[in-house]
Coordinates of C-alpha atoms and ligand atoms in Angstrom, one line a residue:
M1 CA -15.6 -15.9 36.7
T2 CA -18.7 -13.8 36.0
E3 CA -21.9 -15.4 35.1
T4 CA -22.7 -15.6 31.6
L5 CA -26.0 -16.6 29.7
F6 CA -24.4 -19.9 29.2
T7 CA -25.0 -20.3 32.9
K8 CA -28.3 -19.6 32.7
I9 CA -29.2 -21.8 30.1
I10 CA -27.1 -24.5 32.1
N11 CA -29.4 -23.8 35.1
G12 CA -32.8 -23.9 32.9
E13 CA -33.2 -20.2 33.4
I14 CA -33.1 -19.4 29.6
P15 CA -34.4 -21.9 27.2
A16 CA -32.3 -23.7 24.5
D17 CA -32.6 -26.5 22.0
V18 CA -30.8 -29.2 23.9
V19 CA -29.3 -32.0 21.8
Y20 CA -26.9 -33.4 24.3
E21 CA -26.6 -33.3 28.3
D22 CA -24.5 -35.2 30.9
A23 CA -23.5 -34.4 34.4
E24 CA -20.6 -32.4 32.9
V25 CA -21.4 -31.4 29.3
L26 CA -24.2 -29.5 27.7
A27 CA -24.7 -29.0 23.9
F28 CA -27.5 -27.0 22.4
C29 CA -28.3 -25.2 19.0
D30 CA -26.6 -22.0 18.5
I31 CA -29.2 -19.1 18.4
N32 CA -27.8 -17.6 15.1
P33 CA -26.6 -20.5 13.3
Q34 CA -23.7 -20.0 10.6
A35 CA -24.2 -23.2 9.0
P36 CA -27.3 -25.7 8.5
T37 CA -26.0 -27.4 11.8
H38 CA -24.6 -25.0 14.1
I39 CA -24.3 -26.5 17.8
L40 CA -22.5 -25.2 20.8
I41 CA -20.8 -27.6 23.4
I42 CA -19.8 -26.4 26.6
P43 CA -18.8 -27.7 30.0
K44 CA -21.0 -27.1 32.8
K45 CA -17.7 -25.8 34.8
P46 CA -17.5 -22.2 34.6
I47 CA -14.2 -21.9 32.4
A48 CA -14.2 -18.5 30.7
T49 CA -11.7 -18.7 28.0
V50 CA -9.1 -21.3 26.5
N51 CA -6.8 -19.3 28.7
D52 CA -8.5 -20.3 31.8
I53 CA -8.1 -24.0 31.3
E54 CA -5.9 -25.7 33.9
A55 CA -4.6 -29.1 34.0
E56 CA -7.4 -30.4 36.0
D57 CA -9.8 -29.7 33.2
A58 CA -7.8 -31.9 30.9
A59 CA -10.2 -34.6 31.0
L60 CA -13.2 -32.3 30.7
V61 CA -11.9 -30.4 27.7
G62 CA -11.2 -33.5 26.0
K63 CA -14.6 -34.8 26.8
L64 CA -16.0 -31.8 24.5
F65 CA -14.4 -33.8 21.6
V66 CA -15.9 -37.0 22.5
V67 CA -19.3 -35.2 22.7
A68 CA -18.8 -33.3 19.3
G69 CA -18.0 -36.7 17.7
K70 CA -21.2 -38.4 19.0
I71 CA -23.5 -35.7 18.2
A72 CA -21.9 -35.7 14.7
A73 CA -22.4 -39.1 14.3
D74 CA -25.9 -39.2 15.5
A75 CA -26.8 -36.2 13.2
G76 CA -25.4 -38.3 10.3
I77 CA -22.6 -35.5 9.4
A78 CA -19.5 -37.4 10.8
E79 CA -18.3 -38.6 7.2
E80 CA -19.6 -35.9 5.3
G81 CA -17.4 -33.4 7.5
Y82 CA -17.7 -30.4 10.0
R83 CA -15.9 -27.9 11.8
L84 CA -14.9 -27.4 15.5
V85 CA -14.0 -24.1 16.4
V86 CA -13.2 -22.6 19.7
N87 CA -12.7 -18.8 19.8
C88 CA -10.4 -17.1 22.5
N89 CA -11.1 -13.5 23.6
A90 CA -11.8 -10.4 21.5
A91 CA -9.4 -10.9 18.4
A92 CA -11.2 -14.2 17.7
G93 CA -14.6 -12.7 18.1
Q94 CA -15.6 -14.6 21.7
T95 CA -18.8 -12.8 22.7
V96 CA -19.6 -15.5 25.5
F97 CA -17.2 -15.5 27.9
H98 CA -17.9 -19.5 29.1
L99 CA -15.4 -22.0 27.3
H100 CA -17.5 -23.4 24.2
M101 CA -16.9 -25.3 21.0
H102 CA -18.8 -24.6 18.1
L103 CA -19.6 -27.6 15.9
L104 CA -20.7 -26.1 12.1
A105 CA -21.8 -28.3 9.3
G106 CA -24.1 -28.8 6.5
R107 CA -22.3 -26.6 4.0
Q108 CA -18.8 -26.3 2.3
L109 CA -16.9 -24.3 4.6
S110 CA -13.9 -22.3 3.5
W111 CA -10.6 -21.8 4.9
P112 CA -9.0 -19.5 6.2
P113 CA -12.0 -18.3 8.1
G114 CA -12.6 -14.6 8.3
Ligands
AMP1 P1 -18.3 -16.8 20.2 O1 -18.6 -15.6 19.5 O2 -17.4 -17.8 19.8 O3 -18.4 -16.4 21.9 O4 -20.0 -17.4 20.3 C1 -21.0 -17.4 21.0 C2 -22.1 -17.8 20.3 O5 -23.2 -18.0 21.4 C3 -22.9 -17.4 19.0 O6 -22.5 -18.2 18.0 C4 -24.2 -16.8 19.2 O7 -25.0 -17.0 18.5 C5 -24.5 -17.7 20.7 N1 -25.5 -17.6 21.5 C6 -25.8 -16.1 22.2 N2 -26.8 -16.6 22.9 C7 -27.5 -17.5 22.6 C8 -28.4 -18.2 23.1 N3 -29.4 -17.5 24.3 N4 -28.8 -19.4 22.7 C9 -27.8 -20.3 22.1 N5 -26.8 -19.6 21.6 C10 -26.4 -18.5 21.9

């Protein structure tokens, strides 16, 4: 996989406002927030898109949800509600080709998304 700017964030070469980190997962604030809370949750393993997830990644990808729930609980937004979004490829608006989950909260989110 081609290295993306998220690899640079993982390696500390680009600064980020990190809200969670362990050996496998990193979460940091989106630089262009679309809601009062907008956090990106990424695997440290460089997986480009949802299309590139393999069976062996199941636990790692599941962990993104576990971390999302922990971040929401810690931020006090779990009960109010939040949205998790994963864009895959151009038609969905994916711009960084390193798998990432958006966690959005803090305002009423409309449906369907644009
Ligand atoms: P997507 O459009 O789903 O690929 O989302 C990529 C996200 O990465 C966008 O919401 C961007 O605002 C965000 N982003 C791009 N560069 C950075 C950065 N240096 N730090 C934090 N978030 C970033």
